[in-house]
């Protein structure tokens, strides 16, 4: 376990920029277009949190809120076998590691609220070392209530998720999709004037539908924002918001070992 309270991403430059990795106790957001690799990154982080400490992991359990049913345990095990063969090729270990990840499938904020009790109990009793919400925007957009009540409920949930991170002192990672597609560079993160005053810290990472979905307080609830994007066929992970680092970008690939630099 990293001493200062970070989950190492094993992406060297990124870990250095983040002083060790994804910090405990705060919210880290992964933003990017469909298919860029947000879920793949979440799978890798889940493995890293469940690995034994002598392999650089957190030796814990993971709560994975899989809103759009995109979690694939086969893919998780493939990444595990290729990245950590010394663990995953031992008899029964692949199943043991996959079993450390508790997957929940709420499709709306109200269903999520129902699962919060279980999350809270697990955080306290089950050695949970990572909470993932993939994706926050999908959770919010799945809500059928009126816009006003949704915004009110969202404010409450955002505060609650923040407090979960703080009291349990674990990393909390949330994904959000922006509308643009890979390769559609002209429209990538097309900046809408109406969101300008709202997302001052990094306007280019948000498009208006995300701001509309998540409300004005969201951007401020997040401590670290990592933007995944593609330029000229190369994918990049960009540290777009951080209290400790200047904006930096690192090229990455998605292979049989998952997300690698
Ligand atoms: P949305 O949830 O739609 O917003 O996308 P996302 O950002 O979560 O994308 P995701 O993490 O699902 O990444 C999809 C990309 O990962 C694909 O374009 C592939 O390049 C890559 N990928 C997914 N599965 C595999 C796999 O089994 N092997 C390899 N090598 N790459 C994969």
PDB file of C-alpha atoms and ligand atoms in Angstrom:
ATOM      1  CA  UNK A   1       0.000   0.000   0.000  1.00  0.00           C
ATOM      2  CA  UNK A   2       1.390   3.371  -0.908  1.00  0.00           C
ATOM      3  CA  UNK A   3       2.156   5.150   2.337  1.00  0.00           C
ATOM      4  CA  UNK A   4       0.621   8.509   1.567  1.00  0.00           C
ATOM      5  CA  UNK A   5      -2.779   7.030   0.755  1.00  0.00           C
ATOM      6  CA  UNK A   6      -2.795   6.516  -3.000  1.00  0.00           C
ATOM      7  CA  UNK A   7      -3.830   3.701  -5.304  1.00  0.00           C
ATOM      8  CA  UNK A   8      -1.004   3.351  -7.816  1.00  0.00           C
ATOM      9  CA  UNK A   9      -2.255   3.237 -11.419  1.00  0.00           C
ATOM     10  CA  UNK A  10       1.001   1.611 -12.642  1.00  0.00           C
ATOM     11  CA  UNK A  11       1.050   4.318 -15.292  1.00  0.00           C
ATOM     12  CA  UNK A  12       4.391   5.759 -14.308  1.00  0.00           C
ATOM     13  CA  UNK A  13       4.131   9.379 -15.391  1.00  0.00           C
ATOM     14  CA  UNK A  14       0.587   9.647 -14.114  1.00  0.00           C
ATOM     15  CA  UNK A  15       1.479   8.179 -10.730  1.00  0.00           C
ATOM     16  CA  UNK A  16       4.343  10.667 -10.443  1.00  0.00           C
ATOM     17  CA  UNK A  17       2.127  13.613 -11.342  1.00  0.00           C
ATOM     18  CA  UNK A  18      -0.421  12.438  -8.753  1.00  0.00           C
ATOM     19  CA  UNK A  19       2.272  11.898  -6.078  1.00  0.00           C
ATOM     20  CA  UNK A  20       1.633   8.143  -5.993  1.00  0.00           C
ATOM     21  CA  UNK A  21      -1.663   7.539  -7.758  1.00  0.00           C
ATOM     22  CA  UNK A  22      -5.399   7.992  -7.219  1.00  0.00           C
ATOM     23  CA  UNK A  23      -5.717   9.651  -3.795  1.00  0.00           C
ATOM     24  CA  UNK A  24      -7.742   8.219  -0.915  1.00  0.00           C
ATOM     25  CA  UNK A  25     -10.605  10.188   0.565  1.00  0.00           C
ATOM     26  CA  UNK A  26     -11.611  12.283  -2.444  1.00  0.00           C
ATOM     27  CA  UNK A  27     -13.464  11.948  -5.766  1.00  0.00           C
ATOM     28  CA  UNK A  28     -11.541  11.292  -8.985  1.00  0.00           C
ATOM     29  CA  UNK A  29     -13.444  11.679 -12.250  1.00  0.00           C
ATOM     30  CA  UNK A  30     -12.614  10.011 -15.578  1.00  0.00           C
ATOM     31  CA  UNK A  31     -14.101  11.985 -18.460  1.00  0.00           C
ATOM     32  CA  UNK A  32     -14.062  11.098 -22.144  1.00  0.00           C
ATOM     33  CA  UNK A  33     -16.020  10.073 -25.226  1.00  0.00           C
ATOM     34  CA  UNK A  34     -17.674   6.664 -25.694  1.00  0.00           C
ATOM     35  CA  UNK A  35     -15.207   3.865 -26.295  1.00  0.00           C
ATOM     36  CA  UNK A  36     -12.086   5.765 -25.221  1.00  0.00           C
ATOM     37  CA  UNK A  37     -11.278   3.398 -22.334  1.00  0.00           C
ATOM     38  CA  UNK A  38     -12.880   4.677 -19.131  1.00  0.00           C
ATOM     39  CA  UNK A  39     -14.307   1.275 -18.230  1.00  0.00           C
ATOM     40  CA  UNK A  40     -11.019  -0.431 -19.142  1.00  0.00           C
ATOM     41  CA  UNK A  41      -9.239   1.913 -16.737  1.00  0.00           C
ATOM     42  CA  UNK A  42     -11.796   1.108 -14.020  1.00  0.00           C
ATOM     43  CA  UNK A  43     -11.189  -2.640 -14.510  1.00  0.00           C
ATOM     44  CA  UNK A  44      -7.454  -2.115 -14.078  1.00  0.00           C
ATOM     45  CA  UNK A  45      -7.954  -0.031 -10.937  1.00  0.00           C
ATOM     46  CA  UNK A  46     -10.241  -2.739  -9.523  1.00  0.00           C
ATOM     47  CA  UNK A  47      -7.507  -5.321 -10.008  1.00  0.00           C
ATOM     48  CA  UNK A  48      -4.896  -3.069  -8.445  1.00  0.00           C
ATOM     49  CA  UNK A  49      -7.052  -2.464  -5.363  1.00  0.00           C
ATOM     50  CA  UNK A  50      -7.648  -6.188  -4.862  1.00  0.00           C
ATOM     51  CA  UNK A  51      -4.050  -7.348  -5.386  1.00  0.00           C
ATOM     52  CA  UNK A  52      -2.042  -8.390  -2.316  1.00  0.00           C
ATOM     53  CA  UNK A  53       0.057  -5.627  -0.782  1.00  0.00           C
ATOM     54  CA  UNK A  54       3.325  -7.430  -1.598  1.00  0.00           C
ATOM     55  CA  UNK A  55       2.385  -6.960  -5.273  1.00  0.00           C
ATOM     56  CA  UNK A  56       1.693  -3.269  -4.770  1.00  0.00           C
ATOM     57  CA  UNK A  57      -2.070  -3.661  -4.331  1.00  0.00           C
ATOM     58  CA  UNK A  58      -4.374  -2.649  -1.492  1.00  0.00           C
ATOM     59  CA  UNK A  59      -5.428  -6.227  -0.632  1.00  0.00           C
ATOM     60  CA  UNK A  60      -9.040  -5.136  -0.419  1.00  0.00           C
ATOM     61  CA  UNK A  61     -12.470  -5.491  -1.890  1.00  0.00           C
ATOM     62  CA  UNK A  62     -13.992  -3.218  -4.492  1.00  0.00           C
ATOM     63  CA  UNK A  63     -17.545  -1.940  -4.841  1.00  0.00           C
ATOM     64  CA  UNK A  64     -18.220  -1.458  -8.534  1.00  0.00           C
ATOM     65  CA  UNK A  65     -21.419   0.410  -9.445  1.00  0.00           C
ATOM     66  CA  UNK A  66     -21.974  -0.842 -12.990  1.00  0.00           C
ATOM     67  CA  UNK A  67     -24.821   1.327 -14.237  1.00  0.00           C
ATOM     68  CA  UNK A  68     -24.744   0.287 -17.897  1.00  0.00           C
ATOM     69  CA  UNK A  69     -23.812  -3.386 -17.390  1.00  0.00           C
ATOM     70  CA  UNK A  70     -20.405  -2.950 -18.995  1.00  0.00           C
ATOM     71  CA  UNK A  71     -18.382  -4.879 -16.427  1.00  0.00           C
ATOM     72  CA  UNK A  72     -16.938  -8.081 -17.941  1.00  0.00           C
ATOM     73  CA  UNK A  73     -15.311 -10.479 -15.497  1.00  0.00           C
ATOM     74  CA  UNK A  74     -13.747 -12.406 -18.420  1.00  0.00           C
ATOM     75  CA  UNK A  75     -11.934  -9.245 -19.489  1.00  0.00           C
ATOM     76  CA  UNK A  76     -10.947  -8.520 -15.887  1.00  0.00           C
ATOM     77  CA  UNK A  77      -9.359 -11.967 -15.626  1.00  0.00           C
ATOM     78  CA  UNK A  78      -7.631 -11.556 -18.996  1.00  0.00           C
ATOM     79  CA  UNK A  79      -6.062  -8.288 -17.815  1.00  0.00           C
ATOM     80  CA  UNK A  80      -5.125  -9.960 -14.528  1.00  0.00           C
ATOM     81  CA  UNK A  81      -3.454 -12.941 -16.196  1.00  0.00           C
ATOM     82  CA  UNK A  82      -1.461 -10.733 -18.559  1.00  0.00           C
ATOM     83  CA  UNK A  83      -0.510  -8.062 -16.018  1.00  0.00           C
ATOM     84  CA  UNK A  84       0.007 -10.178 -12.891  1.00  0.00           C
ATOM     85  CA  UNK A  85       0.595 -13.777 -14.047  1.00  0.00           C
ATOM     86  CA  UNK A  86       2.377 -14.661 -10.798  1.00  0.00           C
ATOM     87  CA  UNK A  87      -0.945 -14.203  -8.963  1.00  0.00           C
ATOM     88  CA  UNK A  88      -3.597 -15.020 -11.524  1.00  0.00           C
ATOM     89  CA  UNK A  89      -2.069 -18.267 -12.774  1.00  0.00           C
ATOM     90  CA  UNK A  90      -2.051 -19.782  -9.282  1.00  0.00           C
ATOM     91  CA  UNK A  91      -4.848 -22.314  -8.854  1.00  0.00           C
ATOM     92  CA  UNK A  92      -8.137 -20.670  -7.881  1.00  0.00           C
ATOM     93  CA  UNK A  93      -6.639 -17.201  -7.647  1.00  0.00           C
ATOM     94  CA  UNK A  94      -8.320 -15.683 -10.724  1.00  0.00           C
ATOM     95  CA  UNK A  95     -11.732 -16.553  -9.220  1.00  0.00           C
ATOM     96  CA  UNK A  96     -10.613 -15.363  -5.791  1.00  0.00           C
ATOM     97  CA  UNK A  97      -9.499 -11.996  -7.193  1.00  0.00           C
ATOM     98  CA  UNK A  98     -12.652 -11.557  -9.311  1.00  0.00           C
ATOM     99  CA  UNK A  99     -14.728 -12.473  -6.253  1.00  0.00           C
ATOM    100  CA  UNK A 100     -13.320  -9.493  -4.397  1.00  0.00           C
ATOM    101  CA  UNK A 101     -15.257  -7.164  -6.654  1.00  0.00           C
ATOM    102  CA  UNK A 102     -18.850  -6.593  -5.580  1.00  0.00           C
ATOM    103  CA  UNK A 103     -20.886  -5.464  -8.565  1.00  0.00           C
ATOM    104  CA  UNK A 104     -24.106  -3.497  -8.182  1.00  0.00           C
ATOM    105  CA  UNK A 105     -26.444  -2.552 -11.012  1.00  0.00           C
ATOM    106  CA  UNK A 106     -28.609   0.422 -10.053  1.00  0.00           C
ATOM    107  CA  UNK A 107     -30.113   2.043 -13.145  1.00  0.00           C
ATOM    108  CA  UNK A 108     -31.240   5.301 -11.570  1.00  0.00           C
ATOM    109  CA  UNK A 109     -30.429   7.616  -8.703  1.00  0.00           C
ATOM    110  CA  UNK A 110     -33.341   6.242  -6.679  1.00  0.00           C
ATOM    111  CA  UNK A 111     -32.094   2.665  -7.091  1.00  0.00           C
ATOM    112  CA  UNK A 112     -28.627   3.893  -6.209  1.00  0.00           C
ATOM    113  CA  UNK A 113     -30.039   5.468  -3.041  1.00  0.00           C
ATOM    114  CA  UNK A 114     -31.458   2.069  -2.110  1.00  0.00           C
ATOM    115  CA  UNK A 115     -28.047   0.450  -2.514  1.00  0.00           C
ATOM    116  CA  UNK A 116     -26.273   3.126  -0.455  1.00  0.00           C
ATOM    117  CA  UNK A 117     -27.080   1.348   2.762  1.00  0.00           C
ATOM    118  CA  UNK A 118     -25.404  -1.820   1.508  1.00  0.00           C
ATOM    119  CA  UNK A 119     -22.445   0.248   0.297  1.00  0.00           C
ATOM    120  CA  UNK A 120     -22.064   1.916   3.661  1.00  0.00           C
ATOM    121  CA  UNK A 121     -22.184  -1.367   5.544  1.00  0.00           C
ATOM    122  CA  UNK A 122     -19.686  -2.974   3.143  1.00  0.00           C
ATOM    123  CA  UNK A 123     -17.345  -0.011   3.428  1.00  0.00           C
ATOM    124  CA  UNK A 124     -17.312  -0.424   7.185  1.00  0.00           C
ATOM    125  CA  UNK A 125     -17.159  -4.200   7.441  1.00  0.00           C
ATOM    126  CA  UNK A 126     -15.613  -5.668   4.328  1.00  0.00           C
ATOM    127  CA  UNK A 127     -12.218  -4.151   3.769  1.00  0.00           C
ATOM    128  CA  UNK A 128     -13.448  -2.203   0.751  1.00  0.00           C
ATOM    129  CA  UNK A 129     -10.507  -0.250  -0.680  1.00  0.00           C
ATOM    130  CA  UNK A 130     -12.057   1.243  -3.817  1.00  0.00           C
ATOM    131  CA  UNK A 131     -15.479   2.513  -4.899  1.00  0.00           C
ATOM    132  CA  UNK A 132     -16.179   2.895  -8.620  1.00  0.00           C
ATOM    133  CA  UNK A 133     -19.245   4.471 -10.212  1.00  0.00           C
ATOM    134  CA  UNK A 134     -19.363   3.771 -13.981  1.00  0.00           C
ATOM    135  CA  UNK A 135     -21.030   6.009 -14.993  1.00  0.00           C
ATOM    136  CA  UNK A 136     -22.300   8.857 -12.864  1.00  0.00           C
ATOM    137  CA  UNK A 137     -23.995  10.599 -15.802  1.00  0.00           C
ATOM    138  CA  UNK A 138     -25.820   7.386 -16.776  1.00  0.00           C
ATOM    139  CA  UNK A 139     -27.048   7.039 -13.197  1.00  0.00           C
ATOM    140  CA  UNK A 140     -28.381  10.579 -13.218  1.00  0.00           C
ATOM    141  CA  UNK A 141     -29.890  10.376 -16.703  1.00  0.00           C
ATOM    142  CA  UNK A 142     -31.622   7.113 -15.789  1.00  0.00           C
ATOM    143  CA  UNK A 143     -33.792   9.080 -13.422  1.00  0.00           C
ATOM    144  CA  UNK A 144     -37.371   9.643 -14.521  1.00  0.00           C
ATOM    145  CA  UNK A 145     -38.249  12.382 -12.067  1.00  0.00           C
ATOM    146  CA  UNK A 146     -38.609  16.015 -13.023  1.00  0.00           C
ATOM    147  CA  UNK A 147     -35.501  18.078 -13.698  1.00  0.00           C
ATOM    148  CA  UNK A 148     -35.926  20.086 -10.479  1.00  0.00           C
ATOM    149  CA  UNK A 149     -36.266  17.077  -8.194  1.00  0.00           C
ATOM    150  CA  UNK A 150     -33.424  15.362 -10.016  1.00  0.00           C
ATOM    151  CA  UNK A 151     -31.101  18.303  -9.368  1.00  0.00           C
ATOM    152  CA  UNK A 152     -32.077  18.313  -5.722  1.00  0.00           C
ATOM    153  CA  UNK A 153     -31.557  14.555  -5.363  1.00  0.00           C
ATOM    154  CA  UNK A 154     -28.263  14.813  -7.206  1.00  0.00           C
ATOM    155  CA  UNK A 155     -26.932  17.469  -4.849  1.00  0.00           C
ATOM    156  CA  UNK A 156     -27.699  15.192  -1.937  1.00  0.00           C
ATOM    157  CA  UNK A 157     -26.097  12.148  -3.584  1.00  0.00           C
ATOM    158  CA  UNK A 158     -22.959  14.031  -4.555  1.00  0.00           C
ATOM    159  CA  UNK A 159     -22.521  15.177  -0.944  1.00  0.00           C
ATOM    160  CA  UNK A 160     -23.158  11.644   0.248  1.00  0.00           C
ATOM    161  CA  UNK A 161     -20.591  10.122  -2.129  1.00  0.00           C
ATOM    162  CA  UNK A 162     -18.046  12.745  -1.033  1.00  0.00           C
ATOM    163  CA  UNK A 163     -18.691  11.932   2.599  1.00  0.00           C
ATOM    164  CA  UNK A 164     -18.307   8.193   1.865  1.00  0.00           C
ATOM    165  CA  UNK A 165     -14.871   8.913   0.392  1.00  0.00           C
ATOM    166  CA  UNK A 166     -13.888  11.053   3.363  1.00  0.00           C
ATOM    167  CA  UNK A 167     -15.049   8.813   6.178  1.00  0.00           C
ATOM    168  CA  UNK A 168     -13.832   5.554   4.633  1.00  0.00           C
ATOM    169  CA  UNK A 169     -10.598   7.146   3.367  1.00  0.00           C
ATOM    170  CA  UNK A 170     -10.661   5.169   0.122  1.00  0.00           C
ATOM    171  CA  UNK A 171     -10.335   6.339  -3.480  1.00  0.00           C
ATOM    172  CA  UNK A 172     -13.655   6.943  -5.221  1.00  0.00           C
ATOM    173  CA  UNK A 173     -13.521   6.905  -9.032  1.00  0.00           C
ATOM    174  CA  UNK A 174     -16.439   8.045 -11.215  1.00  0.00           C
ATOM    175  CA  UNK A 175     -16.725   8.069 -14.985  1.00  0.00           C
ATOM    176  CA  UNK A 176     -18.566  10.498 -17.232  1.00  0.00           C
ATOM    177  CA  UNK A 177     -19.061  10.379 -20.959  1.00  0.00           C
ATOM    178  CA  UNK A 178     -18.827  13.423 -23.149  1.00  0.00           C
ATOM    179  CA  UNK A 179     -20.721  13.281 -26.394  1.00  0.00           C
ATOM    180  CA  UNK A 180     -17.990  13.410 -29.007  1.00  0.00           C
ATOM    181  CA  UNK A 181     -16.762  10.227 -30.674  1.00  0.00           C
ATOM    182  CA  UNK A 182     -13.182   9.082 -31.138  1.00  0.00           C
ATOM    183  CA  UNK A 183     -11.812  10.509 -34.369  1.00  0.00           C
ATOM    184  CA  UNK A 184     -14.340  13.304 -34.439  1.00  0.00           C
ATOM    185  CA  UNK A 185     -11.699  15.802 -33.542  1.00  0.00           C
ATOM    186  CA  UNK A 186     -13.435  18.906 -34.742  1.00  0.00           C
ATOM    187  CA  UNK A 187     -16.263  18.371 -32.294  1.00  0.00           C
ATOM    188  CA  UNK A 188     -14.224  16.933 -29.490  1.00  0.00           C
ATOM    189  CA  UNK A 189     -15.177  18.660 -26.285  1.00  0.00           C
ATOM    190  CA  UNK A 190     -16.895  21.356 -28.281  1.00  0.00           C
ATOM    191  CA  UNK A 191     -17.271  24.069 -25.764  1.00  0.00           C
ATOM    192  CA  UNK A 192     -20.701  25.477 -25.162  1.00  0.00           C
ATOM    193  CA  UNK A 193     -20.895  29.078 -24.081  1.00  0.00           C
ATOM    194  CA  UNK A 194     -23.574  28.414 -21.490  1.00  0.00           C
ATOM    195  CA  UNK A 195     -21.279  26.221 -19.420  1.00  0.00           C
ATOM    196  CA  UNK A 196     -18.502  28.804 -19.361  1.00  0.00           C
ATOM    197  CA  UNK A 197     -19.273  30.351 -16.026  1.00  0.00           C
ATOM    198  CA  UNK A 198     -19.975  26.962 -14.517  1.00  0.00           C
ATOM    199  CA  UNK A 199     -16.859  24.993 -15.357  1.00  0.00           C
ATOM    200  CA  UNK A 200     -14.223  27.695 -15.094  1.00  0.00           C
ATOM    201  CA  UNK A 201     -11.416  25.363 -14.082  1.00  0.00           C
ATOM    202  CA  UNK A 202     -11.523  23.340 -17.276  1.00  0.00           C
ATOM    203  CA  UNK A 203     -14.246  24.308 -19.700  1.00  0.00           C
ATOM    204  CA  UNK A 204     -13.037  22.192 -22.591  1.00  0.00           C
ATOM    205  CA  UNK A 205     -13.608  18.901 -20.795  1.00  0.00           C
ATOM    206  CA  UNK A 206     -17.352  19.284 -20.436  1.00  0.00           C
ATOM    207  CA  UNK A 207     -20.079  19.597 -22.942  1.00  0.00           C
ATOM    208  CA  UNK A 208     -23.410  21.095 -22.142  1.00  0.00           C
ATOM    209  CA  UNK A 209     -25.409  17.874 -21.810  1.00  0.00           C
ATOM    210  CA  UNK A 210     -23.057  16.709 -19.070  1.00  0.00           C
ATOM    211  CA  UNK A 211     -23.386  20.006 -17.257  1.00  0.00           C
ATOM    212  CA  UNK A 212     -27.148  19.783 -17.676  1.00  0.00           C
ATOM    213  CA  UNK A 213     -27.176  16.233 -16.332  1.00  0.00           C
ATOM    214  CA  UNK A 214     -24.850  16.699 -13.400  1.00  0.00           C
ATOM    215  CA  UNK A 215     -25.655  20.223 -12.350  1.00  0.00           C
ATOM    216  CA  UNK A 216     -23.484  23.134 -11.376  1.00  0.00           C
ATOM    217  CA  UNK A 217     -22.027  21.694  -8.187  1.00  0.00           C
ATOM    218  CA  UNK A 218     -20.563  18.579  -9.727  1.00  0.00           C
ATOM    219  CA  UNK A 219     -17.356  20.084 -11.102  1.00  0.00           C
ATOM    220  CA  UNK A 220     -16.487  21.424  -7.672  1.00  0.00           C
ATOM    221  CA  UNK A 221     -17.138  18.136  -5.868  1.00  0.00           C
ATOM    222  CA  UNK A 222     -14.380  16.448  -7.871  1.00  0.00           C
ATOM    223  CA  UNK A 223     -10.777  16.783  -6.663  1.00  0.00           C
ATOM    224  CA  UNK A 224      -8.966  15.083  -9.558  1.00  0.00           C
ATOM    225  CA  UNK A 225     -10.201  15.055 -13.143  1.00  0.00           C
ATOM    226  CA  UNK A 226      -8.567  12.803 -15.730  1.00  0.00           C
ATOM    227  CA  UNK A 227      -9.624  13.401 -19.319  1.00  0.00           C
ATOM    228  CA  UNK A 228      -9.242  10.550 -21.817  1.00  0.00           C
ATOM    229  CA  UNK A 229      -9.138  11.626 -25.433  1.00  0.00           C
ATOM    230  CA  UNK A 230      -7.884  10.652 -28.875  1.00  0.00           C
ATOM    231  CA  UNK A 231      -5.855  12.796 -31.244  1.00  0.00           C
ATOM    232  CA  UNK A 232      -4.561  11.552 -34.600  1.00  0.00           C
ATOM    233  CA  UNK A 233      -5.247   7.949 -33.683  1.00  0.00           C
ATOM    234  CA  UNK A 234      -3.346   8.168 -30.397  1.00  0.00           C
ATOM    235  CA  UNK A 235      -5.147   8.008 -27.058  1.00  0.00           C
ATOM    236  CA  UNK A 236      -4.108  10.336 -24.248  1.00  0.00           C
ATOM    237  CA  UNK A 237      -4.871  10.540 -20.580  1.00  0.00           C
ATOM    238  CA  UNK A 238      -4.733  14.122 -19.397  1.00  0.00           C
ATOM    239  CA  UNK A 239      -4.529  15.333 -15.841  1.00  0.00           C
ATOM    240  CA  UNK A 240      -7.004  18.162 -16.287  1.00  0.00           C
ATOM    241  CA  UNK A 241      -7.654  19.123 -12.683  1.00  0.00           C
ATOM    242  CA  UNK A 242      -5.400  18.525  -9.734  1.00  0.00           C
ATOM    243  CA  UNK A 243      -4.496  20.462  -6.604  1.00  0.00           C
ATOM    244  CA  UNK A 244      -0.885  19.294  -6.907  1.00  0.00           C
ATOM    245  CA  UNK A 245       0.103  19.099 -10.562  1.00  0.00           C
ATOM    246  CA  UNK A 246       0.149  21.211 -13.700  1.00  0.00           C
ATOM    247  CA  UNK A 247      -1.936  19.850 -16.608  1.00  0.00           C
ATOM    248  CA  UNK A 248       0.000  16.975 -18.190  1.00  0.00           C
ATOM    249  CA  UNK A 249      -0.918  14.436 -20.890  1.00  0.00           C
ATOM    250  CA  UNK A 250       0.302  10.854 -21.265  1.00  0.00           C
ATOM    251  CA  UNK A 251      -0.214   8.680 -24.350  1.00  0.00           C
ATOM    252  CA  UNK A 252      -1.775   5.252 -23.660  1.00  0.00           C
ATOM    253  CA  UNK A 253      -2.838   2.044 -25.413  1.00  0.00           C
ATOM    254  CA  UNK A 254      -5.398  -0.631 -24.566  1.00  0.00           C
ATOM    255  CA  UNK A 255      -3.897  -4.112 -24.876  1.00  0.00           C
ATOM    256  CA  UNK A 256      -4.476  -7.611 -23.522  1.00  0.00           C
ATOM    257  CA  UNK A 257      -2.920  -6.233 -20.304  1.00  0.00           C
ATOM    258  CA  UNK A 258      -5.533  -3.479 -20.161  1.00  0.00           C
ATOM    259  CA  UNK A 259      -4.639   0.180 -20.191  1.00  0.00           C
ATOM    260  CA  UNK A 260      -0.877   0.725 -20.534  1.00  0.00           C
ATOM    261  CA  UNK A 261       1.349   3.697 -21.387  1.00  0.00           C
TER     262      UNK A 261
HETATM  263  P1  LIG B   1     -18.358   4.371 -22.739  1.00  0.00           P
HETATM  264  O1  LIG B   1     -18.723   3.575 -21.539  1.00  0.00           O
HETATM  265  O2  LIG B   1     -19.137   3.998 -23.944  1.00  0.00           O
HETATM  266  O3  LIG B   1     -18.357   5.837 -22.462  1.00  0.00           O
HETATM  267  O4  LIG B   1     -16.844   3.982 -23.173  1.00  0.00           O
HETATM  268  P2  LIG B   1     -15.555   3.744 -22.280  1.00  0.00           P
HETATM  269  O5  LIG B   1     -14.718   4.972 -22.288  1.00  0.00           O
HETATM  270  O6  LIG B   1     -15.911   3.160 -20.966  1.00  0.00           O
HETATM  271  O7  LIG B   1     -14.807   2.695 -23.168  1.00  0.00           O
HETATM  272  P3  LIG B   1     -14.272   1.271 -22.733  1.00  0.00           P
HETATM  273  O8  LIG B   1     -13.482   1.356 -21.496  1.00  0.00           O
HETATM  274  O9  LIG B   1     -15.406   0.316 -22.810  1.00  0.00           O
HETATM  275  O10 LIG B   1     -13.210   1.028 -23.879  1.00  0.00           O
HETATM  276  C1  LIG B   1     -13.542   0.496 -25.097  1.00  0.00           C
HETATM  277  C2  LIG B   1     -12.220   0.317 -25.829  1.00  0.00           C
HETATM  278  O11 LIG B   1     -11.404  -0.564 -25.069  1.00  0.00           O
HETATM  279  C3  LIG B   1     -12.424  -0.337 -27.176  1.00  0.00           C
HETATM  280  O12 LIG B   1     -12.434   0.661 -28.171  1.00  0.00           O
HETATM  281  C4  LIG B   1     -11.214  -1.184 -27.327  1.00  0.00           C
HETATM  282  O13 LIG B   1     -10.197  -0.409 -27.921  1.00  0.00           O
HETATM  283  C5  LIG B   1     -10.760  -1.470 -25.914  1.00  0.00           C
HETATM  284  N1  LIG B   1     -11.110  -2.827 -25.476  1.00  0.00           N
HETATM  285  C6  LIG B   1     -12.261  -3.235 -24.917  1.00  0.00           C
HETATM  286  N2  LIG B   1     -12.226  -4.539 -24.654  1.00  0.00           N
HETATM  287  C7  LIG B   1     -11.023  -4.975 -25.052  1.00  0.00           C
HETATM  288  C8  LIG B   1     -10.392  -6.250 -25.053  1.00  0.00           C
HETATM  289  O14 LIG B   1     -10.943  -7.249 -24.607  1.00  0.00           O
HETATM  290  N3  LIG B   1      -9.128  -6.300 -25.552  1.00  0.00           N
HETATM  291  C9  LIG B   1      -8.469  -5.203 -26.012  1.00  0.00           C
HETATM  292  N4  LIG B   1      -7.225  -5.317 -26.467  1.00  0.00           N
HETATM  293  N5  LIG B   1      -9.045  -3.987 -26.033  1.00  0.00           N
HETATM  294  C10 LIG B   1     -10.299  -3.871 -25.566  1.00  0.00           C
END
